[in-house]
Amino acid sequence: MSNNTTTEKKQPPVILCIGMAGSGKTTFMQRINAHLHEKKTPPYVLNLDPAVGSLPFTANIDIRDTVNYKEVMKQYNLGPNGGILTSLNLFTTKFDQVLDLVAKRSDSVSHILVDTPGQIEIFTWSASGAIITDTLAATYPTMVAYIIDTPRTTSPATFMSNMLYACSILYKTKLPFILVFNKTDVVSHDFAVEWMTDFEKFQLALSQDTTYMSSLMSSMSLVLDEFYNHLKVVGLSAVTGAGVDDFFKAVDEAVEEYEVEYKPEIERMIQEKVNG
């Protein structure tokens, strides 16, 4: 099949929502889900968090229907994190069935939204998280929406640790990346944009902090400069809905980025595995 066929059906983009506990990830999911429903372009929703009590949106596929997280903890004698990880591992063994269900609906949905566990490292650094991410990215234009709690990142040190974490996820997933500064109804994200675009401004904010941390932060911010160039940054309030249009504009840009920069690389790696 030649590469320049224009008749190929466009696949719906996958938005992997990742964020620290308390960043407002679930409310964010609820907001973008409601927004797409309002526009009469409903998404397909996957919930991968086995420990969530109740969801404020309806998931088409819910890990909790397959795996009982409390039972897993009891059965394998695990703590909360081990329980979530094992639940995710058990679910991943059935992920081909999930892909079949998604594929059946891919013609009729606008986006595929994926909510991940609040214990962020369980998804981003586990084998099953990688399998889910890579499998989706092999078929669909996949991106990461990294949700940040804006009011909590106003100190340079917290801001920096959040950026370093985001940076590590970007290099781990190797996918288009949208930084979503959430809760802008509480605190504007302008300070963050300023820190990311103006090195001097961040240095100035750091100079108010006289601990040993500040010199470490100072040298790290030089490293992150390159990382910032690969980011799309959006300020959004999941509560009021302000900034949702900006977010979806960033999603469209990320789809283009995926097609041009990421897809050829993903296809090359798949080919290598087949030939290898």
mmCIF file of C-alpha atoms in Angstrom:
data_model
loop_
_atom_site.group_PDB
_atom_site.id
_atom_site.type_symbol
_atom_site.label_atom_id
_atom_site.label_comp_id
_atom_site.label_asym_id
_atom_site.label_seq_id
_atom_site.Cartn_x
_atom_site.Cartn_y
_atom_site.Cartn_z
ATOM 1 C CA MET A 1 0.000 0.000 0.000
ATOM 2 C CA SER A 2 1.558 3.294 -1.032
ATOM 3 C CA ASN A 3 2.176 5.922 1.611
ATOM 4 C CA ASN A 4 0.487 8.742 -0.270
ATOM 5 C CA THR A 5 -3.011 7.271 -0.265
ATOM 6 C CA THR A 6 -5.329 9.976 0.920
ATOM 7 C CA THR A 7 -8.326 7.702 1.340
ATOM 8 C CA GLU A 8 -6.943 6.204 4.542
ATOM 9 C CA LYS A 9 -9.360 6.710 7.406
ATOM 10 C CA LYS A 10 -7.981 9.047 10.060
ATOM 11 C CA GLN A 11 -7.725 7.329 13.423
ATOM 12 C CA PRO A 12 -9.047 9.155 16.504
ATOM 13 C CA PRO A 13 -6.270 10.566 18.703
ATOM 14 C CA VAL A 14 -5.532 8.926 22.054
ATOM 15 C CA ILE A 15 -5.067 11.306 24.992
ATOM 16 C CA LEU A 16 -3.251 9.644 27.900
ATOM 17 C CA CYS A 17 -4.079 11.700 30.991
ATOM 18 C CA ILE A 18 -1.249 11.506 33.493
ATOM 19 C CA GLY A 19 -0.898 13.564 36.650
ATOM 20 C CA MET A 20 0.137 13.409 40.289
ATOM 21 C CA ALA A 21 -2.556 12.574 42.835
ATOM 22 C CA GLY A 22 -4.514 15.743 43.541
ATOM 23 C CA SER A 23 -3.663 17.461 40.261
ATOM 24 C CA GLY A 24 -7.345 17.395 39.271
ATOM 25 C CA LYS A 25 -6.837 14.705 36.620
ATOM 26 C CA THR A 26 -10.276 13.137 37.015
ATOM 27 C CA THR A 27 -12.041 16.526 36.955
ATOM 28 C CA PHE A 28 -9.991 17.351 33.859
ATOM 29 C CA MET A 29 -11.177 14.117 32.221
ATOM 30 C CA GLN A 30 -14.750 14.969 33.154
ATOM 31 C CA ARG A 31 -14.359 18.441 31.620
ATOM 32 C CA ILE A 32 -12.918 17.373 28.251
ATOM 33 C CA ASN A 33 -15.400 14.490 28.067
ATOM 34 C CA ALA A 34 -18.332 16.876 28.661
ATOM 35 C CA HIS A 35 -16.895 19.348 26.138
ATOM 36 C CA LEU A 36 -16.738 16.677 23.411
ATOM 37 C CA HIS A 37 -20.262 15.506 24.197
ATOM 38 C CA GLU A 38 -21.535 19.101 23.952
ATOM 39 C CA LYS A 39 -19.985 19.363 20.501
ATOM 40 C CA LYS A 40 -21.779 16.128 19.522
ATOM 41 C CA THR A 41 -18.420 14.412 18.992
ATOM 42 C CA PRO A 42 -18.419 11.885 21.829
ATOM 43 C CA PRO A 43 -15.094 10.273 22.804
ATOM 44 C CA TYR A 44 -14.346 6.681 23.806
ATOM 45 C CA VAL A 45 -13.258 6.559 27.437
ATOM 46 C CA LEU A 46 -10.951 4.067 29.154
ATOM 47 C CA ASN A 47 -10.451 4.078 32.905
ATOM 48 C CA LEU A 48 -7.215 2.358 33.960
ATOM 49 C CA ASP A 49 -7.352 3.355 37.637
ATOM 50 C CA PRO A 50 -8.518 0.284 39.614
ATOM 51 C CA ALA A 51 -8.518 2.156 42.947
ATOM 52 C CA VAL A 52 -10.784 5.069 42.030
ATOM 53 C CA GLY A 53 -13.936 5.119 44.183
ATOM 54 C CA SER A 54 -16.379 6.648 41.723
ATOM 55 C CA LEU A 55 -15.937 8.332 38.368
ATOM 56 C CA PRO A 56 -17.767 11.563 37.482
ATOM 57 C CA PHE A 57 -17.966 10.373 33.859
ATOM 58 C CA THR A 58 -18.965 7.147 32.168
ATOM 59 C CA ALA A 59 -16.144 4.928 30.969
ATOM 60 C CA ASN A 60 -16.711 2.674 27.946
ATOM 61 C CA ILE A 61 -14.052 0.336 29.288
ATOM 62 C CA ASP A 62 -13.356 0.278 33.006
ATOM 63 C CA ILE A 63 -10.531 -1.746 34.560
ATOM 64 C CA ARG A 64 -12.737 -2.130 37.663
ATOM 65 C CA ASP A 65 -15.143 -4.330 35.681
ATOM 66 C CA THR A 66 -12.323 -6.813 35.058
ATOM 67 C CA VAL A 67 -10.202 -6.583 38.184
ATOM 68 C CA ASN A 68 -11.259 -6.117 41.797
ATOM 69 C CA TYR A 69 -8.416 -4.139 43.300
ATOM 70 C CA LYS A 70 -9.341 -4.917 46.955
ATOM 71 C CA GLU A 71 -9.528 -8.638 46.184
ATOM 72 C CA VAL A 72 -6.151 -8.492 44.424
ATOM 73 C CA MET A 73 -4.605 -6.884 47.528
ATOM 74 C CA LYS A 74 -6.101 -9.567 49.752
ATOM 75 C CA GLN A 75 -5.285 -12.474 47.476
ATOM 76 C CA TYR A 76 -1.658 -11.538 46.880
ATOM 77 C CA ASN A 77 -1.146 -9.937 50.298
ATOM 78 C CA LEU A 78 -0.194 -6.546 48.830
ATOM 79 C CA GLY A 79 -0.251 -2.928 49.901
ATOM 80 C CA PRO A 80 -2.157 -0.263 47.943
ATOM 81 C CA ASN A 81 0.543 0.422 45.323
ATOM 82 C CA GLY A 82 1.297 -3.252 44.789
ATOM 83 C CA GLY A 83 -2.435 -3.839 44.438
ATOM 84 C CA ILE A 84 -2.778 -1.183 41.742
ATOM 85 C CA LEU A 85 0.279 -2.439 39.863
ATOM 86 C CA THR A 86 -0.852 -6.074 39.964
ATOM 87 C CA SER A 87 -4.367 -5.066 38.867
ATOM 88 C CA LEU A 88 -2.864 -3.183 35.921
ATOM 89 C CA ASN A 89 -0.699 -6.208 35.049
ATOM 90 C CA LEU A 90 -3.723 -8.523 35.115
ATOM 91 C CA PHE A 91 -5.693 -6.096 32.946
ATOM 92 C CA THR A 92 -2.837 -5.778 30.437
ATOM 93 C CA THR A 93 -2.973 -9.530 29.753
ATOM 94 C CA LYS A 94 -6.428 -8.866 28.270
ATOM 95 C CA PHE A 95 -5.427 -5.695 26.438
ATOM 96 C CA ASP A 96 -5.787 -7.242 22.981
ATOM 97 C CA GLN A 97 -9.524 -7.610 23.723
ATOM 98 C CA VAL A 98 -9.619 -3.941 24.739
ATOM 99 C CA LEU A 99 -7.952 -2.993 21.441
ATOM 100 C CA ASP A 100 -10.568 -4.977 19.507
ATOM 101 C CA LEU A 101 -13.365 -3.093 21.264
ATOM 102 C CA VAL A 102 -11.682 0.264 20.619
ATOM 103 C CA ALA A 103 -11.086 -0.609 16.951
ATOM 104 C CA LYS A 104 -14.786 -1.440 16.480
ATOM 105 C CA ARG A 105 -15.699 2.050 17.653
ATOM 106 C CA SER A 106 -12.798 4.010 16.159
ATOM 107 C CA ASP A 107 -14.884 5.135 13.164
ATOM 108 C CA SER A 108 -17.584 6.695 15.284
ATOM 109 C CA VAL A 109 -15.622 8.432 18.069
ATOM 110 C CA SER A 110 -13.713 11.711 17.965
ATOM 111 C CA HIS A 111 -11.062 10.974 20.615
ATOM 112 C CA ILE A 112 -9.979 8.146 22.897
ATOM 113 C CA LEU A 113 -9.489 9.386 26.466
ATOM 114 C CA VAL A 114 -7.447 7.294 28.875
ATOM 115 C CA ASP A 115 -7.474 7.964 32.620
ATOM 116 C CA THR A 116 -4.442 6.497 34.399
ATOM 117 C CA PRO A 117 -3.831 5.659 38.091
ATOM 118 C CA GLY A 118 -3.236 8.592 40.457
ATOM 119 C CA GLN A 119 -0.039 6.871 41.608
ATOM 120 C CA ILE A 120 1.710 8.230 38.563
ATOM 121 C CA GLU A 121 4.819 6.041 38.608
ATOM 122 C CA ILE A 122 2.724 2.864 38.515
ATOM 123 C CA PHE A 123 1.599 3.687 35.007
ATOM 124 C CA THR A 124 4.622 5.531 33.625
ATOM 125 C CA TRP A 125 7.380 3.226 34.872
ATOM 126 C CA SER A 126 5.737 -0.208 34.820
ATOM 127 C CA ALA A 127 6.003 -2.785 32.062
ATOM 128 C CA SER A 128 2.220 -2.901 31.705
ATOM 129 C CA GLY A 129 1.985 0.887 31.422
ATOM 130 C CA ALA A 130 4.594 0.749 28.658
ATOM 131 C CA ILE A 131 2.765 -2.079 26.866
ATOM 132 C CA ILE A 132 -0.530 -0.154 26.945
ATOM 133 C CA THR A 133 1.133 3.075 25.767
ATOM 134 C CA ASP A 134 3.155 1.443 22.978
ATOM 135 C CA THR A 135 0.258 -0.681 21.748
ATOM 136 C CA LEU A 136 -2.048 2.318 21.472
ATOM 137 C CA ALA A 137 0.679 4.452 19.863
ATOM 138 C CA ALA A 138 1.267 1.774 17.205
ATOM 139 C CA THR A 139 -2.253 2.321 15.823
ATOM 140 C CA TYR A 140 -3.514 5.719 16.972
ATOM 141 C CA PRO A 141 -2.002 9.208 17.104
ATOM 142 C CA THR A 142 -1.175 9.066 20.812
ATOM 143 C CA MET A 143 -0.123 11.903 23.106
ATOM 144 C CA VAL A 144 0.443 12.530 26.794
ATOM 145 C CA ALA A 145 -1.518 15.225 28.623
ATOM 146 C CA TYR A 146 0.442 15.862 31.819
ATOM 147 C CA ILE A 147 -1.821 17.551 34.363
ATOM 148 C CA ILE A 148 -0.203 19.931 36.850
ATOM 149 C CA ASP A 149 -1.733 21.418 39.979
ATOM 150 C CA THR A 150 -0.905 25.094 39.270
ATOM 151 C CA PRO A 151 -1.490 26.511 42.799
ATOM 152 C CA ARG A 152 0.914 23.904 44.170
ATOM 153 C CA THR A 153 3.741 24.745 41.743
ATOM 154 C CA THR A 154 4.184 28.432 42.514
ATOM 155 C CA SER A 155 7.413 27.806 44.425
ATOM 156 C CA PRO A 156 10.461 27.340 42.156
ATOM 157 C CA ALA A 157 11.443 24.042 43.832
ATOM 158 C CA THR A 158 8.021 22.398 43.350
ATOM 159 C CA PHE A 159 7.821 23.785 39.851
ATOM 160 C CA MET A 160 11.202 22.331 39.040
ATOM 161 C CA SER A 161 10.476 18.866 40.421
ATOM 162 C CA ASN A 162 7.235 18.770 38.415
ATOM 163 C CA MET A 163 9.124 19.746 35.253
ATOM 164 C CA LEU A 164 11.794 17.106 35.837
ATOM 165 C CA TYR A 165 9.119 14.479 36.309
ATOM 166 C CA ALA A 166 7.350 15.625 33.145
ATOM 167 C CA CYS A 167 10.690 15.548 31.334
ATOM 168 C CA SER A 168 11.370 11.962 32.396
ATOM 169 C CA ILE A 169 7.914 10.895 31.173
ATOM 170 C CA LEU A 170 8.449 12.627 27.830
ATOM 171 C CA TYR A 171 11.686 10.714 27.254
ATOM 172 C CA LYS A 172 10.180 7.451 28.496
ATOM 173 C CA THR A 173 7.053 7.543 26.318
ATOM 174 C CA LYS A 174 8.646 9.307 23.305
ATOM 175 C CA LEU A 175 5.265 10.796 22.407
ATOM 176 C CA PRO A 176 3.911 14.303 21.772
ATOM 177 C CA PHE A 177 3.481 16.030 25.111
ATOM 178 C CA ILE A 178 1.006 18.628 26.355
ATOM 179 C CA LEU A 179 1.638 20.290 29.693
ATOM 180 C CA VAL A 180 -1.726 21.193 31.197
ATOM 181 C CA PHE A 181 -1.596 23.732 34.018
ATOM 182 C CA ASN A 182 -4.881 22.961 35.765
ATOM 183 C CA LYS A 183 -6.847 25.004 38.344
ATOM 184 C CA THR A 184 -6.124 28.347 36.635
ATOM 185 C CA ASP A 185 -9.353 29.605 38.242
ATOM 186 C CA VAL A 186 -7.387 29.534 41.530
ATOM 187 C CA VAL A 187 -3.971 30.708 40.269
ATOM 188 C CA SER A 188 -3.056 31.898 36.765
ATOM 189 C CA HIS A 189 -0.352 29.837 35.044
ATOM 190 C CA ASP A 190 1.354 32.962 33.623
ATOM 191 C CA PHE A 191 4.207 32.663 36.133
ATOM 192 C CA ALA A 192 4.955 29.143 34.841
ATOM 193 C CA VAL A 193 4.983 30.215 31.194
ATOM 194 C CA GLU A 194 7.283 33.079 32.145
ATOM 195 C CA TRP A 195 9.660 30.743 33.997
ATOM 196 C CA MET A 196 9.741 28.381 31.042
ATOM 197 C CA THR A 197 10.363 31.039 28.417
ATOM 198 C CA ASP A 198 12.565 33.468 30.300
ATOM 199 C CA PHE A 199 15.584 31.886 31.949
ATOM 200 C CA GLU A 200 16.457 35.096 33.836
ATOM 201 C CA LYS A 201 13.002 35.302 35.425
ATOM 202 C CA PHE A 202 13.348 31.797 36.815
ATOM 203 C CA GLN A 203 16.851 32.564 38.081
ATOM 204 C CA LEU A 204 15.446 35.615 39.816
ATOM 205 C CA ALA A 205 12.729 33.570 41.507
ATOM 206 C CA LEU A 206 15.383 31.064 42.573
ATOM 207 C CA SER A 207 17.621 33.749 44.030
ATOM 208 C CA GLN A 208 14.960 34.382 46.682
ATOM 209 C CA ASP A 209 15.669 30.819 47.812
ATOM 210 C CA THR A 210 19.073 30.624 49.508
ATOM 211 C CA THR A 211 19.225 26.893 50.226
ATOM 212 C CA TYR A 212 21.650 24.477 48.549
ATOM 213 C CA MET A 213 18.655 23.409 46.475
ATOM 214 C CA SER A 214 18.722 26.674 44.545
ATOM 215 C CA SER A 215 22.147 26.078 42.979
ATOM 216 C CA LEU A 216 21.054 22.572 42.011
ATOM 217 C CA MET A 217 17.829 23.998 40.543
ATOM 218 C CA SER A 218 19.795 26.654 38.720
ATOM 219 C CA SER A 219 21.949 24.158 36.843
ATOM 220 C CA MET A 220 18.985 21.879 36.182
ATOM 221 C CA SER A 221 16.970 24.670 34.627
ATOM 222 C CA LEU A 222 19.674 24.926 31.938
ATOM 223 C CA VAL A 223 19.151 21.260 31.136
ATOM 224 C CA LEU A 224 15.390 21.730 30.908
ATOM 225 C CA ASP A 225 15.681 24.541 28.399
ATOM 226 C CA GLU A 226 15.850 22.028 25.534
ATOM 227 C CA PHE A 227 12.920 20.085 26.997
ATOM 228 C CA TYR A 228 10.721 23.207 27.034
ATOM 229 C CA ASN A 229 11.172 23.577 23.283
ATOM 230 C CA HIS A 230 9.342 20.295 22.720
ATOM 231 C CA LEU A 231 6.335 21.172 24.815
ATOM 232 C CA LYS A 232 2.889 22.470 24.229
ATOM 233 C CA VAL A 233 1.698 24.429 27.255
ATOM 234 C CA VAL A 234 -1.948 25.065 28.080
ATOM 235 C CA GLY A 235 -3.586 26.741 31.066
ATOM 236 C CA LEU A 236 -6.978 25.310 31.914
ATOM 237 C CA SER A 237 -9.587 25.282 34.632
ATOM 238 C CA ALA A 238 -11.317 21.912 34.828
ATOM 239 C CA VAL A 239 -13.869 23.561 37.120
ATOM 240 C CA THR A 240 -14.936 26.504 34.910
ATOM 241 C CA GLY A 241 -13.926 25.098 31.535
ATOM 242 C CA ALA A 242 -11.736 28.095 30.663
ATOM 243 C CA GLY A 243 -8.935 27.056 28.305
ATOM 244 C CA VAL A 244 -10.588 23.877 26.972
ATOM 245 C CA ASP A 245 -10.518 25.171 23.380
ATOM 246 C CA ASP A 246 -6.793 25.918 23.758
ATOM 247 C CA PHE A 247 -6.293 22.361 24.943
ATOM 248 C CA PHE A 248 -7.991 20.862 21.890
ATOM 249 C CA LYS A 249 -5.973 23.150 19.614
ATOM 250 C CA ALA A 250 -2.851 21.678 21.256
ATOM 251 C CA VAL A 251 -4.303 18.179 20.679
ATOM 252 C CA ASP A 252 -4.658 18.884 16.931
ATOM 253 C CA GLU A 253 -1.059 20.113 16.815
ATOM 254 C CA ALA A 254 0.093 17.001 18.695
ATOM 255 C CA VAL A 255 -1.685 14.792 16.133
ATOM 256 C CA GLU A 256 0.270 16.484 13.338
ATOM 257 C CA GLU A 257 3.470 16.126 15.325
ATOM 258 C CA TYR A 258 2.755 12.416 15.834
ATOM 259 C CA GLU A 259 2.139 11.850 12.100
ATOM 260 C CA VAL A 260 5.273 13.705 10.998
ATOM 261 C CA GLU A 261 7.821 13.006 13.731
ATOM 262 C CA TYR A 262 6.732 10.005 15.776
ATOM 263 C CA LYS A 263 4.822 7.634 13.497
ATOM 264 C CA PRO A 264 7.740 6.904 11.108
ATOM 265 C CA GLU A 265 9.941 6.080 14.113
ATOM 266 C CA ILE A 266 7.270 3.840 15.705
ATOM 267 C CA GLU A 267 6.749 2.015 12.391
ATOM 268 C CA ARG A 268 10.515 1.548 12.012
ATOM 269 C CA MET A 269 10.754 0.018 15.502
ATOM 270 C CA ILE A 270 7.818 -2.330 14.840
ATOM 271 C CA GLN A 271 9.465 -3.394 11.584
ATOM 272 C CA GLU A 272 12.728 -4.073 13.406
ATOM 273 C CA LYS A 273 10.912 -6.293 15.920
ATOM 274 C CA VAL A 274 9.219 -8.203 13.073
ATOM 275 C CA ASN A 275 12.508 -8.690 11.203
ATOM 276 C CA GLY A 276 14.548 -9.182 14.376
#
